[in-house]
mmCIF file of C-alpha atoms in Angstrom:
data_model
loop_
_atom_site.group_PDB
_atom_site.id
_atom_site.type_symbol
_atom_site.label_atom_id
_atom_site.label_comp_id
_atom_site.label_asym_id
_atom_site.label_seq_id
_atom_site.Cartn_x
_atom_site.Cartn_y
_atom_site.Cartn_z
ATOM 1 C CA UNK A 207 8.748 -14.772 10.517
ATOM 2 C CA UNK A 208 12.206 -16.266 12.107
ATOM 3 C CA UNK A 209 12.710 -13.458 14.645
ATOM 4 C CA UNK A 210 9.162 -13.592 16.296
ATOM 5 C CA UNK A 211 9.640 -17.612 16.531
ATOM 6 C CA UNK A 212 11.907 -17.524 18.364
ATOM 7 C CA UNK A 213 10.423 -14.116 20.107
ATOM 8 C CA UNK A 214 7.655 -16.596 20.927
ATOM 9 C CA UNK A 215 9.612 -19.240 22.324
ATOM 10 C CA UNK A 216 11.583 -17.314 24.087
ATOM 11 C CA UNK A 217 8.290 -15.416 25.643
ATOM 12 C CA UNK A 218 7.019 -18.555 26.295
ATOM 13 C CA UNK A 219 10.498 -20.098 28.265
ATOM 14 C CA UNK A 220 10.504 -17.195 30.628
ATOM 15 C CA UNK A 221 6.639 -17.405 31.261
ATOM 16 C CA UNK A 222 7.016 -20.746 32.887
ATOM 17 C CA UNK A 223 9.955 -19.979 34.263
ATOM 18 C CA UNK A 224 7.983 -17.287 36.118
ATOM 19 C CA UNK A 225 5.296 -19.471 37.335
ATOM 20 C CA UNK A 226 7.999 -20.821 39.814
ATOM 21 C CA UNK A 227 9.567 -17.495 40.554
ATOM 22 C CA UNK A 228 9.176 -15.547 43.946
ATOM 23 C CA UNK A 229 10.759 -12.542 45.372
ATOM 24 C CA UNK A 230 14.445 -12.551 45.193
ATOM 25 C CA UNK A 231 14.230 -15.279 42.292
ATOM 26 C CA UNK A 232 11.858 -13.060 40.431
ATOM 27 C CA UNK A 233 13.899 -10.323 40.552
ATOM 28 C CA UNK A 234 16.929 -12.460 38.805
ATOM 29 C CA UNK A 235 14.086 -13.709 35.821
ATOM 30 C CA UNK A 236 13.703 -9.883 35.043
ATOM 31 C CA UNK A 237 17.902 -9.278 34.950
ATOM 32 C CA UNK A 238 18.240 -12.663 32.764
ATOM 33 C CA UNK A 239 15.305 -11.495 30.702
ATOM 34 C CA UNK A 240 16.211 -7.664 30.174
ATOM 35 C CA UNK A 241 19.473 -9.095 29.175
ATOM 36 C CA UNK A 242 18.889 -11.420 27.066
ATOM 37 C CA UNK A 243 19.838 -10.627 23.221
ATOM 38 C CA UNK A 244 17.025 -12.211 21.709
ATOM 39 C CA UNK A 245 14.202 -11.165 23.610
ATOM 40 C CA UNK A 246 12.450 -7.558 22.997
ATOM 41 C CA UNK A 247 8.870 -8.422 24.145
ATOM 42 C CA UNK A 248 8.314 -8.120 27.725
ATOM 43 C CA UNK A 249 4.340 -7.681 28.249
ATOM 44 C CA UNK A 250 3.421 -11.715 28.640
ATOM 45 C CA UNK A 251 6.237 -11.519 31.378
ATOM 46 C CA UNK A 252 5.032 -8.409 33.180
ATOM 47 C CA UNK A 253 1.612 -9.614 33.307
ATOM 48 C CA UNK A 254 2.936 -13.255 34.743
ATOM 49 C CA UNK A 255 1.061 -13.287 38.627
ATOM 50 C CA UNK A 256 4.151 -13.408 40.460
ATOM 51 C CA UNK A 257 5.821 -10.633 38.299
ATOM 52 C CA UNK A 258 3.207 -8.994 39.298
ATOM 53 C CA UNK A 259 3.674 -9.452 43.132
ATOM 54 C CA UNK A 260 7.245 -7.615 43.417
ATOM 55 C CA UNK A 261 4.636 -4.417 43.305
ATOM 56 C CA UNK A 262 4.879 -2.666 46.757
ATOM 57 C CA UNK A 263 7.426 -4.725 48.230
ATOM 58 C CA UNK A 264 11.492 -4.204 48.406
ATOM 59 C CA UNK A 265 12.168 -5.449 44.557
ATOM 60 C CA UNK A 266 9.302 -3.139 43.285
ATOM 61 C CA UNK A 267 12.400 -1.416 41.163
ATOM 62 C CA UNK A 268 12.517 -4.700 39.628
ATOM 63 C CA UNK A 269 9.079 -4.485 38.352
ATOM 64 C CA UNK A 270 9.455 -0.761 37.097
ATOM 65 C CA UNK A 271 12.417 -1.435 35.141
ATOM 66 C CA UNK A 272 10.843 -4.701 33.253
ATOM 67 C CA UNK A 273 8.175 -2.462 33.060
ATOM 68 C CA UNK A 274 10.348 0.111 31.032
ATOM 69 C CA UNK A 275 11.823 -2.162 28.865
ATOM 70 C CA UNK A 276 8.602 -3.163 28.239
ATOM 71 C CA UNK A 277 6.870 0.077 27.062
ATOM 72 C CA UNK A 278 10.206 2.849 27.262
ATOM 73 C CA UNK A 279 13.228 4.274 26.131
ATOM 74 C CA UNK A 280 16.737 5.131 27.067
ATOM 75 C CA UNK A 281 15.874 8.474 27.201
ATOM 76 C CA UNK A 282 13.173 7.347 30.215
ATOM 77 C CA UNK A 283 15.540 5.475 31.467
ATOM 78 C CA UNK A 284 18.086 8.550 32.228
ATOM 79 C CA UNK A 285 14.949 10.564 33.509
ATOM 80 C CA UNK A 286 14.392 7.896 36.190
ATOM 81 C CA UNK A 287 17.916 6.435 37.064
ATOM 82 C CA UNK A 288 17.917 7.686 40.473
ATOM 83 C CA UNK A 289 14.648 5.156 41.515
ATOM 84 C CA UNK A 290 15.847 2.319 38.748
ATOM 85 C CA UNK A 291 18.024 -0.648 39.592
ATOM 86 C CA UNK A 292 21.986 0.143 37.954
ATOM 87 C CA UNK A 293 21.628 -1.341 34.256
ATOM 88 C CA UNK A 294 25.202 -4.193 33.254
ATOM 89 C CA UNK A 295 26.003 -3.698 29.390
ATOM 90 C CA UNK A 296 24.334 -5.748 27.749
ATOM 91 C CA UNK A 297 20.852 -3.749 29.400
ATOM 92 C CA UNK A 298 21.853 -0.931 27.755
ATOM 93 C CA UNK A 299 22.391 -2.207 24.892
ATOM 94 C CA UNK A 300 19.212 -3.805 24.950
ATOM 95 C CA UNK A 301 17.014 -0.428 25.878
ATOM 96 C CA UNK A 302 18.561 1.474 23.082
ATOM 97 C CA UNK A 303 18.053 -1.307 20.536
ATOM 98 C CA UNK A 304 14.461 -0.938 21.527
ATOM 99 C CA UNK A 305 14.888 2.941 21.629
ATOM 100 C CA UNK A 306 15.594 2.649 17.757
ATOM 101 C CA UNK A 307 12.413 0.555 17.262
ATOM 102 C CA UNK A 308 10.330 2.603 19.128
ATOM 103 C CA UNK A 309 11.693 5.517 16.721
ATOM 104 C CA UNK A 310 11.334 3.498 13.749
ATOM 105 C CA UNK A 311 7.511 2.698 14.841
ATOM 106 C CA UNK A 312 6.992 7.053 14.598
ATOM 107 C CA UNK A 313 9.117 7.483 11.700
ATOM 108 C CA UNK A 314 10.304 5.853 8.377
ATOM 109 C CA UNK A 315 13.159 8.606 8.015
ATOM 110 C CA UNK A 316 15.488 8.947 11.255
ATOM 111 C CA UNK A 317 17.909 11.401 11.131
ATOM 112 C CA UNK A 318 21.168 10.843 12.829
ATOM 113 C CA UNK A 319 21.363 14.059 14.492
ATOM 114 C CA UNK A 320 17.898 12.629 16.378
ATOM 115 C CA UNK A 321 19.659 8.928 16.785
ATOM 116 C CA UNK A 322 22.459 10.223 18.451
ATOM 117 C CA UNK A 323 20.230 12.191 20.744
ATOM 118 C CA UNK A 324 18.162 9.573 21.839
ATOM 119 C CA UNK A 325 20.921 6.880 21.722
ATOM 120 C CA UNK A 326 23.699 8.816 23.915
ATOM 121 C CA UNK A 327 26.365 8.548 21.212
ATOM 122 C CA UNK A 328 29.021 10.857 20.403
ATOM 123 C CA UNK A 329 29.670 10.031 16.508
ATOM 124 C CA UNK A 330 28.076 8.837 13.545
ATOM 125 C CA UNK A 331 30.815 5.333 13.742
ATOM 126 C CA UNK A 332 29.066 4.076 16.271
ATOM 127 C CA UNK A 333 25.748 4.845 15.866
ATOM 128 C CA UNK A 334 26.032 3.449 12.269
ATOM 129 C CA UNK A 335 27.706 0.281 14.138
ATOM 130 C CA UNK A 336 25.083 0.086 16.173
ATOM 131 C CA UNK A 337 22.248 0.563 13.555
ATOM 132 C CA UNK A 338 24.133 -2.258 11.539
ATOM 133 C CA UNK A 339 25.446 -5.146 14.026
ATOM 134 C CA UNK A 340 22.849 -4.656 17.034
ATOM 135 C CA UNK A 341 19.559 -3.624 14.722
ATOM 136 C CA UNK A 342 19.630 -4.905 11.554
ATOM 137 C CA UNK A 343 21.769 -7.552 11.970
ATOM 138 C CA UNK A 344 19.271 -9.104 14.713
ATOM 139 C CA UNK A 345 16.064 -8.323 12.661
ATOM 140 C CA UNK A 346 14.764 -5.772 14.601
ATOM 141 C CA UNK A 347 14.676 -3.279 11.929
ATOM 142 C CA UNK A 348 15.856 -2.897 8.507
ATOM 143 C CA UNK A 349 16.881 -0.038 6.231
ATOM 144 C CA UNK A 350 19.216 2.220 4.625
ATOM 145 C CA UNK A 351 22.242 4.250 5.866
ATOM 146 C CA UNK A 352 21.883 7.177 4.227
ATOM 147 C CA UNK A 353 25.689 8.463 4.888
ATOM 148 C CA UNK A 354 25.213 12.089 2.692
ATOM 149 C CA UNK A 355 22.234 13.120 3.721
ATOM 150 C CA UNK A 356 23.185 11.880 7.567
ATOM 151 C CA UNK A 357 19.689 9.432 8.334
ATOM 152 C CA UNK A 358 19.094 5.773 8.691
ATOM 153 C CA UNK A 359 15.748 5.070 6.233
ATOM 154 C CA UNK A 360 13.404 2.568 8.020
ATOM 155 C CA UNK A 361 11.969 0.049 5.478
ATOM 156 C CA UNK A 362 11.151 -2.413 8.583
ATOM 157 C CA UNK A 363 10.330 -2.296 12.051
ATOM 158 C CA UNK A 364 9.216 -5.148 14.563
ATOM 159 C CA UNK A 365 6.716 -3.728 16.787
ATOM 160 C CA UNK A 366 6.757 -3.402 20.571
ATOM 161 C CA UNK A 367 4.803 -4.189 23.189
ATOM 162 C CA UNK A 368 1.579 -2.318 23.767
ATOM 163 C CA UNK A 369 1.232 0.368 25.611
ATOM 164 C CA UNK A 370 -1.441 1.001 28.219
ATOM 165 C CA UNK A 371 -4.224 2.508 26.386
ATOM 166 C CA UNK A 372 -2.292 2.384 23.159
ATOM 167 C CA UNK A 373 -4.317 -0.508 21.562
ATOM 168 C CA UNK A 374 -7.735 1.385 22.301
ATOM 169 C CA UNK A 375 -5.948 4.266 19.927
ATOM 170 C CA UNK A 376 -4.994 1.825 17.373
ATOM 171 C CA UNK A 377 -8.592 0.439 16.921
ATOM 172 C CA UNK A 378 -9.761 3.776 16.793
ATOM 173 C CA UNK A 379 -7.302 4.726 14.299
ATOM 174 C CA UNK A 380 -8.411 1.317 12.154
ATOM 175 C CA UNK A 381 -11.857 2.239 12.373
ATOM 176 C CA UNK A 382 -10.732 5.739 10.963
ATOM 177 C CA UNK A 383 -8.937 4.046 8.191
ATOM 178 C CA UNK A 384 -11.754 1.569 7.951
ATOM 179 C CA UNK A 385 -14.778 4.794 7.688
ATOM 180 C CA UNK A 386 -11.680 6.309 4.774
ATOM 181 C CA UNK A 387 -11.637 2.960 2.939
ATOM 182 C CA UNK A 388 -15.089 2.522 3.004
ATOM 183 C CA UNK A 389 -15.768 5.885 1.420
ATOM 184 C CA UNK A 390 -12.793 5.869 -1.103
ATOM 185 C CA UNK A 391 -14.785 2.581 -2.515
ATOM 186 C CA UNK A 392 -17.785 4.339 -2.595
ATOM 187 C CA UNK A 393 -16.130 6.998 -4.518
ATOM 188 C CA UNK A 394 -14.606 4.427 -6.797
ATOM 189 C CA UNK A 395 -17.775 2.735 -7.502
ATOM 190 C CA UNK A 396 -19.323 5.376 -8.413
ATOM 191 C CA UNK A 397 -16.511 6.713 -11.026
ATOM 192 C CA UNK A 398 -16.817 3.149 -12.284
ATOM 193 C CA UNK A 399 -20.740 3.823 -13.019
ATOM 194 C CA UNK A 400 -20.056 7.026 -14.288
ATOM 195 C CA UNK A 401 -17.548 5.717 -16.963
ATOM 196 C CA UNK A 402 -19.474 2.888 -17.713
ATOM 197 C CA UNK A 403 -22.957 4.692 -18.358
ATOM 198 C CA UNK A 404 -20.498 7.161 -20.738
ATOM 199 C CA UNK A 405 -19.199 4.001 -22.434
ATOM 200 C CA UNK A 406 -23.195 2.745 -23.078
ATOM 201 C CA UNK A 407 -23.944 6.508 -24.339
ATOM 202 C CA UNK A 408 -20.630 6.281 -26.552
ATOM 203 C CA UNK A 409 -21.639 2.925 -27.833
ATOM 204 C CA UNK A 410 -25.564 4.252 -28.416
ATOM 205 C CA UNK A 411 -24.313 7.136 -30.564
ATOM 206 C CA UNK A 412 -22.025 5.048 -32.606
ATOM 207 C CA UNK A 413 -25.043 2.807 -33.200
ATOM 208 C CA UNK A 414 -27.312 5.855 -34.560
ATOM 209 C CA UNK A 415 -24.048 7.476 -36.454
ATOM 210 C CA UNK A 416 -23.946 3.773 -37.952
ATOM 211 C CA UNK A 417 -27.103 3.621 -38.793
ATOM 212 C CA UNK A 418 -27.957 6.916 -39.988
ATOM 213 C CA UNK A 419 -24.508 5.922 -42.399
ATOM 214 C CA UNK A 420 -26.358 2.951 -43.356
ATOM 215 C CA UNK A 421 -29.853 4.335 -44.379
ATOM 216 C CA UNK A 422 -27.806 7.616 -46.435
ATOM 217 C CA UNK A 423 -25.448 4.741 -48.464
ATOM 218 C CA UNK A 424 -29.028 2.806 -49.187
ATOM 219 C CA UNK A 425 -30.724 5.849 -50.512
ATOM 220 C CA UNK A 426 -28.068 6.588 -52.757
ATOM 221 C CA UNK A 427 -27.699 3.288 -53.987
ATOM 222 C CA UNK A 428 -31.473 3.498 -54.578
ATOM 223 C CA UNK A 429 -31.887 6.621 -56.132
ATOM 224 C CA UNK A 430 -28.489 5.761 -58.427
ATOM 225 C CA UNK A 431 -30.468 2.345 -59.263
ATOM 226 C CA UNK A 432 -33.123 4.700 -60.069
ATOM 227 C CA UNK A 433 -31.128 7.396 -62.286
ATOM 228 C CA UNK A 434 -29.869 4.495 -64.333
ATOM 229 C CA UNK A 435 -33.161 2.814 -65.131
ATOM 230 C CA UNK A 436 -34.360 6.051 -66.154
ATOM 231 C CA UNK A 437 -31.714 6.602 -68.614
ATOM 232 C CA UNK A 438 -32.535 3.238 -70.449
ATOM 233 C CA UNK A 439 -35.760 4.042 -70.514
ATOM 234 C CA UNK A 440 -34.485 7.393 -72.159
ATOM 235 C CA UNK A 441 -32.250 5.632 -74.821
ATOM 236 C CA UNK A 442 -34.398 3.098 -75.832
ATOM 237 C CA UNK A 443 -37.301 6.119 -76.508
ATOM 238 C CA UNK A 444 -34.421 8.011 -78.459
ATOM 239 C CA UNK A 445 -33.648 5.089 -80.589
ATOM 240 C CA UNK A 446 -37.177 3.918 -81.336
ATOM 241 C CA UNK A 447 -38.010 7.884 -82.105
ATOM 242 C CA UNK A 448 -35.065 7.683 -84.971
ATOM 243 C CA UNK A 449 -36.087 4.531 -86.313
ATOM 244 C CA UNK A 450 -39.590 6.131 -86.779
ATOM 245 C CA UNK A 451 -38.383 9.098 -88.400
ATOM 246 C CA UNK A 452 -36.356 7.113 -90.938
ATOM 247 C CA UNK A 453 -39.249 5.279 -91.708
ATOM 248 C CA UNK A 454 -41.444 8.197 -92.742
ATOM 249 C CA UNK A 455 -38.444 10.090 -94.338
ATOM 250 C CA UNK A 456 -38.369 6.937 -96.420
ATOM 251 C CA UNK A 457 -42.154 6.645 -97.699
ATOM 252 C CA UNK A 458 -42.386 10.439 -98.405
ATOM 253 C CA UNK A 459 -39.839 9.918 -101.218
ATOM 254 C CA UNK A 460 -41.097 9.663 -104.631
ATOM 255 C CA UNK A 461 -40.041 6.201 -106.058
ATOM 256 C CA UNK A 462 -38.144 5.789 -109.633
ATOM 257 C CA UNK A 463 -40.225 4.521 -112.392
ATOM 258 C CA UNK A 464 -38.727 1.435 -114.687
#
């Protein structure tokens, strides 16, 4: 949130410093700017009215090198050197600290082989120097140095300015996410339907297994309650059937005269 403050202010300084800025003046605003170590966002400058008016005239180089650090690389840059103003030191330095952000926009793993490539350096010191003190270290990027397997791991990477016709690919590429998103929560939905109608069937047929428990243990208990009545009934019979017996054992003996 720090580094595009002061992006922002810094954008905003050279803006109004361009509303007074004509020809040969102009020209110096687009050196100061291009050089400056804080600044990596160029569009609100290119698109300034008399920015815009170096287009066609003698400083028209001018233009189409705040132009590249707008939107290109260093590896543009050496393509077109021949029709581009000379760049001092700290422009170079500049246009490959943007290189690596561009990069880092296309790629989260950047292998040095690549770096060193697109950078113009000769050893793995001083791109690794570079990556640290000149990237990082200004908040352009941030990552990992990766020293055995040779690759700088992007976990951050401020963004550049647009490119023409590049923000008509990123809304189409939203919307494309947006359709994907869309469906995935369709999908989700209806897994969460699914598990919840198998959860109301699982909690139904635990009801009737309940149940169905319930009704067996009451029909034992009934017919147990039942057993046992019966054998009272049975005992008491058995018992009234001896007494009986006794009785008429006892009358059908003869009797012992005094």
């Amino acid at each position: 949130m720090e580094v595009e403050q002061k992006q922002a202010d810094l954008v905003q300084q050279f803006v109004l410093l361009a509303g007074s800025a004509r020809g040969r003046a102009a020209v110096e605003l687009i050196t100061h700017a291009t050089s400056h170590p804080q600044l990596f966002a160029f569009s609100e400058l290119l698109s300034s009215p008399h920015i815009a008016e170096l287009k066609g005239t003698e400083h028209s180089s001018a233009l189409d090198l705040l132009r590249l650090f707008a939107h290109g690389t260093w590896s543009d840059y050496k393509n077109n050197a021949q029709v581009l103003p000379q760049l001092d030191p700290q422009q170079v330095l500049k246009l490959k600290q943007l290189t690596v952000m561009t990069l880092a926009e296309t790629a989260k793993v950047l292998p040095y082989d690549l770096l060193m490539q697109q950078l113009d350096i000769s050893n793995v010191r001083e791109l690794e120097d570079l990556l640290i003190n000149d990237c990082m270290y200004s908040g352009i990027v941030r990552g990992k140095l990766d020293q055995r397997r040779r690759c700088f791991e992007v976990q951050f990477a401020a963004g550049r300015d647009l490119r023409p016709g590049q923000l008509d690919n990123m809304i189409s590429t939203l919307a494309n996410w947006l359709g994907s998103s869309d469906n995935l929560l369709l999908t989700i939905q209806e897994k969460i339907k699914w598990a919840d109608s198998m959860s109301e069937q699982d909690r139904r047929h635990k009801k009737e297994v309940e149940d169905k428990a319930e009704d067996m243990r009451k029909s034992i208990k009934a017919e147990m309650e039942m057993r046992g009545q019966q054998d009272v009934v049975y005992s008491e019979a058995g018992a009234l059937g001896a007494l009986v017996m006794d009785y008429e054992e006892d009358r059908s003996r003869p009797k012992r005269r005094r």
